[in-house]
PDB file of C-alpha atoms in Angstrom:
ATOM      1  CA  MET A   1       1.269  16.729 -37.327  1.00 93.00           C
ATOM      2  CA  THR A   2       0.926  18.214 -33.853  1.00 96.00           C
ATOM      3  CA  THR A   3       2.553  16.160 -31.099  1.00 96.00           C
ATOM      4  CA  ARG A   4       1.168  15.399 -27.637  1.00 96.00           C
ATOM      5  CA  MET A   5       3.646  17.839 -26.099  1.00 96.00           C
ATOM      6  CA  GLU A   6       2.658  20.585 -28.553  1.00 97.00           C
ATOM      7  CA  TYR A   7      -1.027  20.005 -27.789  1.00 97.00           C
ATOM      8  CA  ALA A   8      -0.194  20.106 -24.051  1.00 97.00           C
ATOM      9  CA  GLN A   9       1.098  23.664 -24.530  1.00 97.00           C
ATOM     10  CA  GLN A  10      -2.205  24.793 -26.048  1.00 97.00           C
ATOM     11  CA  PRO A  11      -5.325  25.777 -24.090  1.00 97.00           C
ATOM     12  CA  VAL A  12      -7.342  22.677 -23.249  1.00 97.00           C
ATOM     13  CA  GLY A  13     -10.260  24.145 -25.198  1.00 97.00           C
ATOM     14  CA  ARG A  14      -8.254  23.868 -28.406  1.00 97.00           C
ATOM     15  CA  CYS A  15      -7.570  20.185 -27.727  1.00 98.00           C
ATOM     16  CA  LEU A  16     -11.274  19.626 -27.051  1.00 98.00           C
ATOM     17  CA  GLU A  17     -12.098  21.321 -30.358  1.00 98.00           C
ATOM     18  CA  ARG A  18      -9.672  18.928 -32.067  1.00 98.00           C
ATOM     19  CA  MET A  19     -11.401  15.998 -30.408  1.00 98.00           C
ATOM     20  CA  GLU A  20     -14.783  17.324 -31.569  1.00 98.00           C
ATOM     21  CA  ARG A  21     -13.636  17.536 -35.212  1.00 98.00           C
ATOM     22  CA  ALA A  22     -11.783  14.230 -35.357  1.00 98.00           C
ATOM     23  CA  VAL A  23     -14.740  11.894 -35.876  1.00 98.00           C
ATOM     24  CA  ASP A  24     -16.114  14.052 -38.696  1.00 98.00           C
ATOM     25  CA  GLU A  25     -12.701  14.009 -40.365  1.00 98.00           C
ATOM     26  CA  VAL A  26     -12.495  10.221 -40.081  1.00 98.00           C
ATOM     27  CA  ALA A  27     -16.019   9.895 -41.500  1.00 98.00           C
ATOM     28  CA  ALA A  28     -15.192  12.250 -44.390  1.00 98.00           C
ATOM     29  CA  ALA A  29     -12.007  10.326 -45.184  1.00 98.00           C
ATOM     30  CA  ILE A  30     -13.876   7.034 -45.585  1.00 98.00           C
ATOM     31  CA  ASP A  31     -17.015   8.452 -47.215  1.00 98.00           C
ATOM     32  CA  GLY A  32     -17.786   6.696 -50.492  1.00 98.00           C
ATOM     33  CA  GLN A  33     -15.057   4.070 -50.063  1.00 98.00           C
ATOM     34  CA  SER A  34     -15.917   0.452 -50.820  1.00 98.00           C
ATOM     35  CA  ASP A  35     -15.649  -2.205 -48.141  1.00 98.00           C
ATOM     36  CA  ALA A  36     -12.795  -3.743 -50.131  1.00 98.00           C
ATOM     37  CA  SER A  37     -10.905  -0.437 -50.084  1.00 98.00           C
ATOM     38  CA  LEU A  38     -11.578   0.082 -46.373  1.00 98.00           C
ATOM     39  CA  SER A  39     -10.480  -3.487 -45.588  1.00 98.00           C
ATOM     40  CA  ARG A  40      -7.259  -3.488 -47.636  1.00 98.00           C
ATOM     41  CA  ARG A  41      -4.065  -3.462 -45.621  1.00 98.00           C
ATOM     42  CA  PRO A  42      -1.268  -1.573 -47.371  1.00 97.00           C
ATOM     43  CA  VAL A  43       1.162  -4.259 -46.152  1.00 97.00           C
ATOM     44  CA  PRO A  44       0.358  -7.288 -43.969  1.00 96.00           C
ATOM     45  CA  ALA A  45       1.750  -5.684 -40.787  1.00 94.00           C
ATOM     46  CA  SER A  46      -0.189  -2.402 -41.196  1.00 97.00           C
ATOM     47  CA  TRP A  47      -3.821  -1.768 -40.400  1.00 98.00           C
ATOM     48  CA  SER A  48      -6.483  -1.102 -42.983  1.00 98.00           C
ATOM     49  CA  ALA A  49      -8.654   2.013 -42.760  1.00 98.00           C
ATOM     50  CA  LYS A  50     -11.447  -0.121 -41.267  1.00 98.00           C
ATOM     51  CA  GLU A  51      -9.119  -1.414 -38.549  1.00 98.00           C
ATOM     52  CA  VAL A  52      -8.082   2.150 -37.688  1.00 98.00           C
ATOM     53  CA  VAL A  53     -11.745   3.143 -37.276  1.00 98.00           C
ATOM     54  CA  CYS A  54     -12.401   0.119 -35.050  1.00 98.00           C
ATOM     55  CA  HIS A  55      -9.312   0.902 -32.974  1.00 98.00           C
ATOM     56  CA  LEU A  56     -10.471   4.489 -32.460  1.00 98.00           C
ATOM     57  CA  ARG A  57     -13.917   3.219 -31.436  1.00 98.00           C
ATOM     58  CA  ASP A  58     -12.503   0.765 -28.899  1.00 98.00           C
ATOM     59  CA  ILE A  59      -9.843   3.054 -27.450  1.00 98.00           C
ATOM     60  CA  GLU A  60     -12.432   5.801 -26.932  1.00 98.00           C
ATOM     61  CA  GLU A  61     -14.201   3.515 -24.483  1.00 96.00           C
ATOM     62  CA  LEU A  62     -10.925   3.044 -22.635  1.00 97.00           C
ATOM     63  CA  PHE A  63     -10.252   6.803 -22.586  1.00 98.00           C
ATOM     64  CA  LEU A  64     -13.684   7.438 -21.065  1.00 98.00           C
ATOM     65  CA  LEU A  65     -13.070   4.779 -18.421  1.00 98.00           C
ATOM     66  CA  ARG A  66      -9.742   6.429 -17.572  1.00 98.00           C
ATOM     67  CA  PHE A  67     -11.379   9.833 -17.061  1.00 98.00           C
ATOM     68  CA  ARG A  68     -14.056   8.278 -14.832  1.00 98.00           C
ATOM     69  CA  SER A  69     -11.393   6.440 -12.831  1.00 98.00           C
ATOM     70  CA  MET A  70      -9.421   9.656 -12.377  1.00 98.00           C
ATOM     71  CA  LEU A  71     -12.503  11.351 -10.964  1.00 98.00           C
ATOM     72  CA  ALA A  72     -13.330   8.501  -8.585  1.00 98.00           C
ATOM     73  CA  LEU A  73      -9.850   7.441  -7.468  1.00 98.00           C
ATOM     74  CA  ASP A  74      -6.735   9.233  -6.313  1.00 97.00           C
ATOM     75  CA  GLU A  75      -3.924   8.983  -8.863  1.00 98.00           C
ATOM     76  CA  PRO A  76      -4.828   5.625 -10.465  1.00 98.00           C
ATOM     77  CA  THR A  77      -2.100   3.950 -12.503  1.00 96.00           C
ATOM     78  CA  PHE A  78      -3.074   2.893 -16.013  1.00 96.00           C
ATOM     79  CA  LEU A  79      -1.639   0.276 -18.282  1.00 94.00           C
ATOM     80  CA  VAL A  80      -1.507   1.534 -21.848  1.00 93.00           C
ATOM     81  CA  LEU A  81      -1.869  -0.100 -25.237  1.00 93.00           C
ATOM     82  CA  GLY A  82       1.259  -1.556 -26.718  1.00 93.00           C
ATOM     83  CA  GLU A  83       3.420  -0.891 -23.653  1.00 92.00           C
ATOM     84  CA  MET A  84       4.755  -3.228 -21.010  1.00 92.00           C
ATOM     85  CA  PRO A  85       4.990  -1.632 -17.544  1.00 92.00           C
ATOM     86  CA  SER A  86       8.509  -1.342 -16.128  1.00 90.00           C
ATOM     87  CA  ASP A  87       7.459  -3.082 -12.892  1.00 91.00           C
ATOM     88  CA  ARG A  88       5.907  -6.209 -14.389  1.00 93.00           C
ATOM     89  CA  THR A  89       5.843  -8.048 -11.070  1.00 94.00           C
ATOM     90  CA  ALA A  90       3.519  -5.442  -9.535  1.00 93.00           C
ATOM     91  CA  TRP A  91       1.061  -6.156 -12.347  1.00 94.00           C
ATOM     92  CA  GLY A  92       1.395  -9.948 -12.060  1.00 96.00           C
ATOM     93  CA  ILE A  93       3.142 -10.153 -15.405  1.00 96.00           C
ATOM     94  CA  ILE A  94       5.739 -12.880 -15.824  1.00 96.00           C
ATOM     95  CA  GLU A  95       8.217 -13.671 -18.582  1.00 94.00           C
ATOM     96  CA  GLY A  96       6.374 -14.840 -21.657  1.00 94.00           C
ATOM     97  CA  ASP A  97       3.082 -13.050 -20.866  1.00 96.00           C
ATOM     98  CA  ALA A  98       1.544 -11.129 -23.702  1.00 94.00           C
ATOM     99  CA  LEU A  99       1.209  -7.350 -23.595  1.00 93.00           C
ATOM    100  CA  PRO A 100      -1.633  -6.545 -21.187  1.00 93.00           C
ATOM    101  CA  LEU A 101      -3.268  -4.269 -23.780  1.00 94.00           C
ATOM    102  CA  ASP A 102      -2.255  -5.187 -27.308  1.00 96.00           C
ATOM    103  CA  PRO A 103      -3.914  -3.228 -30.132  1.00 96.00           C
ATOM    104  CA  ASP A 104      -2.919  -5.806 -32.752  1.00 96.00           C
ATOM    105  CA  ARG A 105      -4.474  -8.568 -30.655  1.00 96.00           C
ATOM    106  CA  TRP A 106      -7.642  -6.457 -30.364  1.00 96.00           C
ATOM    107  CA  ALA A 107      -7.739  -6.109 -34.162  1.00 97.00           C
ATOM    108  CA  GLU A 108      -7.414  -9.856 -34.630  1.00 96.00           C
ATOM    109  CA  GLU A 109      -9.546 -11.171 -31.762  1.00 97.00           C
ATOM    110  CA  ARG A 110     -12.304  -8.573 -32.191  1.00 97.00           C
ATOM    111  CA  GLN A 111     -12.252  -9.299 -35.919  1.00 98.00           C
ATOM    112  CA  TYR A 112     -11.999  -5.674 -36.977  1.00 98.00           C
ATOM    113  CA  LEU A 113     -11.913  -6.657 -40.654  1.00 98.00           C
ATOM    114  CA  ARG A 114     -15.379  -8.235 -40.304  1.00 98.00           C
ATOM    115  CA  ASN A 115     -16.864  -5.131 -38.673  1.00 98.00           C
ATOM    116  CA  ASP A 116     -19.186  -2.793 -40.530  1.00 98.00           C
ATOM    117  CA  THR A 117     -17.287   0.476 -40.899  1.00 98.00           C
ATOM    118  CA  GLY A 118     -20.441   2.593 -40.824  1.00 98.00           C
ATOM    119  CA  GLN A 119     -21.497   1.017 -37.540  1.00 98.00           C
ATOM    120  CA  ALA A 120     -17.980   1.452 -36.160  1.00 98.00           C
ATOM    121  CA  ILE A 121     -18.019   5.190 -37.034  1.00 98.00           C
ATOM    122  CA  ALA A 122     -21.477   5.558 -35.449  1.00 98.00           C
ATOM    123  CA  ALA A 123     -20.245   3.875 -32.245  1.00 98.00           C
ATOM    124  CA  LEU A 124     -17.086   6.007 -32.238  1.00 98.00           C
ATOM    125  CA  ARG A 125     -19.223   9.130 -32.619  1.00 98.00           C
ATOM    126  CA  ARG A 126     -21.452   8.107 -29.662  1.00 98.00           C
ATOM    127  CA  ARG A 127     -18.479   7.279 -27.464  1.00 98.00           C
ATOM    128  CA  ARG A 128     -16.663  10.493 -28.343  1.00 98.00           C
ATOM    129  CA  GLN A 129     -19.807  12.493 -27.534  1.00 98.00           C
ATOM    130  CA  GLU A 130     -19.971  10.742 -24.149  1.00 98.00           C
ATOM    131  CA  THR A 131     -16.319  11.589 -23.481  1.00 98.00           C
ATOM    132  CA  LEU A 132     -16.773  15.230 -24.495  1.00 98.00           C
ATOM    133  CA  ALA A 133     -19.943  15.517 -22.403  1.00 98.00           C
ATOM    134  CA  LEU A 134     -18.101  14.250 -19.324  1.00 98.00           C
ATOM    135  CA  LEU A 135     -15.164  16.572 -19.966  1.00 98.00           C
ATOM    136  CA  GLY A 136     -17.550  19.476 -20.472  1.00 98.00           C
ATOM    137  CA  ARG A 137     -18.865  18.992 -16.943  1.00 98.00           C
ATOM    138  CA  LEU A 138     -15.444  19.108 -15.260  1.00 98.00           C
ATOM    139  CA  GLY A 139     -14.633  21.954 -12.928  1.00 97.00           C
ATOM    140  CA  ALA A 140     -11.190  23.569 -12.686  1.00 96.00           C
ATOM    141  CA  GLU A 141     -10.108  21.285  -9.833  1.00 96.00           C
ATOM    142  CA  GLN A 142     -11.226  18.178 -11.654  1.00 97.00           C
ATOM    143  CA  TRP A 143      -9.130  19.094 -14.709  1.00 97.00           C
ATOM    144  CA  GLN A 144      -6.063  18.833 -12.473  1.00 96.00           C
ATOM    145  CA  ARG A 145      -6.914  15.405 -11.103  1.00 97.00           C
ATOM    146  CA  GLY A 146      -4.202  13.006 -12.028  1.00 96.00           C
ATOM    147  CA  SER A 147      -3.273   9.501 -12.941  1.00 98.00           C
ATOM    148  CA  VAL A 148      -0.043   7.672 -13.601  1.00 97.00           C
ATOM    149  CA  HIS A 149       0.649   6.528 -17.159  1.00 96.00           C
ATOM    150  CA  VAL A 150       3.028   3.550 -16.892  1.00 92.00           C
ATOM    151  CA  THR A 151       5.504   5.015 -19.374  1.00 91.00           C
ATOM    152  CA  LEU A 152       4.847   8.787 -19.330  1.00 94.00           C
ATOM    153  CA  GLY A 153       4.359   9.309 -15.594  1.00 95.00           C
ATOM    154  CA  ARG A 154       1.798  11.602 -13.964  1.00 98.00           C
ATOM    155  CA  MET A 155      -0.886  12.956 -16.280  1.00 98.00           C
ATOM    156  CA  THR A 156      -3.836  15.227 -15.500  1.00 98.00           C
ATOM    157  CA  CYS A 157      -7.172  15.135 -17.297  1.00 98.00           C
ATOM    158  CA  ALA A 158      -5.864  18.008 -19.432  1.00 97.00           C
ATOM    159  CA  ASP A 159      -2.765  15.971 -20.301  1.00 98.00           C
ATOM    160  CA  TRP A 160      -4.933  13.047 -21.404  1.00 98.00           C
ATOM    161  CA  VAL A 161      -6.958  15.382 -23.642  1.00 98.00           C
ATOM    162  CA  ALA A 162      -3.699  16.489 -25.312  1.00 98.00           C
ATOM    163  CA  LEU A 163      -2.719  12.836 -25.742  1.00 98.00           C
ATOM    164  CA  ILE A 164      -6.094  12.002 -27.313  1.00 98.00           C
ATOM    165  CA  ALA A 165      -5.849  14.932 -29.747  1.00 98.00           C
ATOM    166  CA  ALA A 166      -2.408  13.744 -30.890  1.00 98.00           C
ATOM    167  CA  HIS A 167      -3.644  10.134 -31.006  1.00 98.00           C
ATOM    168  CA  ASP A 168      -6.527  11.210 -33.276  1.00 98.00           C
ATOM    169  CA  ASP A 169      -4.118  13.013 -35.610  1.00 98.00           C
ATOM    170  CA  LYS A 170      -1.781  10.027 -35.755  1.00 98.00           C
ATOM    171  CA  HIS A 171      -4.537   7.582 -36.645  1.00 98.00           C
ATOM    172  CA  LEU A 172      -6.280   9.899 -39.085  1.00 98.00           C
ATOM    173  CA  ALA A 173      -2.984  10.149 -40.984  1.00 98.00           C
ATOM    174  CA  GLN A 174      -2.601   6.355 -40.779  1.00 98.00           C
ATOM    175  CA  LEU A 175      -6.139   5.878 -42.129  1.00 98.00           C
ATOM    176  CA  ARG A 176      -5.493   8.226 -45.056  1.00 98.00           C
ATOM    177  CA  ARG A 177      -2.228   6.436 -45.877  1.00 98.00           C
ATOM    178  CA  ALA A 178      -3.988   3.063 -45.772  1.00 98.00           C
ATOM    179  CA  LEU A 179      -6.579   4.288 -48.269  1.00 98.00           C
ATOM    180  CA  GLN A 180      -3.739   5.394 -50.539  1.00 97.00           C
ATOM    181  CA  GLY A 181      -2.049   1.992 -50.192  1.00 97.00           C
ATOM    182  CA  HIS A 182       0.821   3.249 -48.020  1.00 97.00           C
ATOM    183  CA  PRO A 183       1.767   1.895 -44.575  1.00 95.00           C
TER     184      PRO A 183
END
């Protein structure tokens, strides 16, 4: 599986091509699967294939918002899923607060297991098309606009595209394992 850093070394066009293919690969992986199969967690602490699809749908909305923020603001700092910022006080986070963006909490509170997987794939496809359309309109200067990732540091639009490509690969592999009954 290609890592974020390996994708970052490739031309951005290759990462965009990966992003374009990802939704079709997710759809193909779940094609013909029963709802019971899609909803089955390999172990209680691991997501089912359906939960992976819902996560990809929801995070795509966040990725698009990040790109828009990077275009409108100078070097915005972003909280990220599953990570606590090092300077909690600056974010108003005190001891005992939950993660600001918790993917497992999203899965539970947004009731991913009750979602229709076909509708989730359709929404993911629409959101990904919106993201790719925005990225397709960026000029050379805009690709270099930056943000601050709370754990990785400064990232340009191109860096985020590399991250998304690696994120897609990671979750596609997770989805396939879940369908095979492996965490």
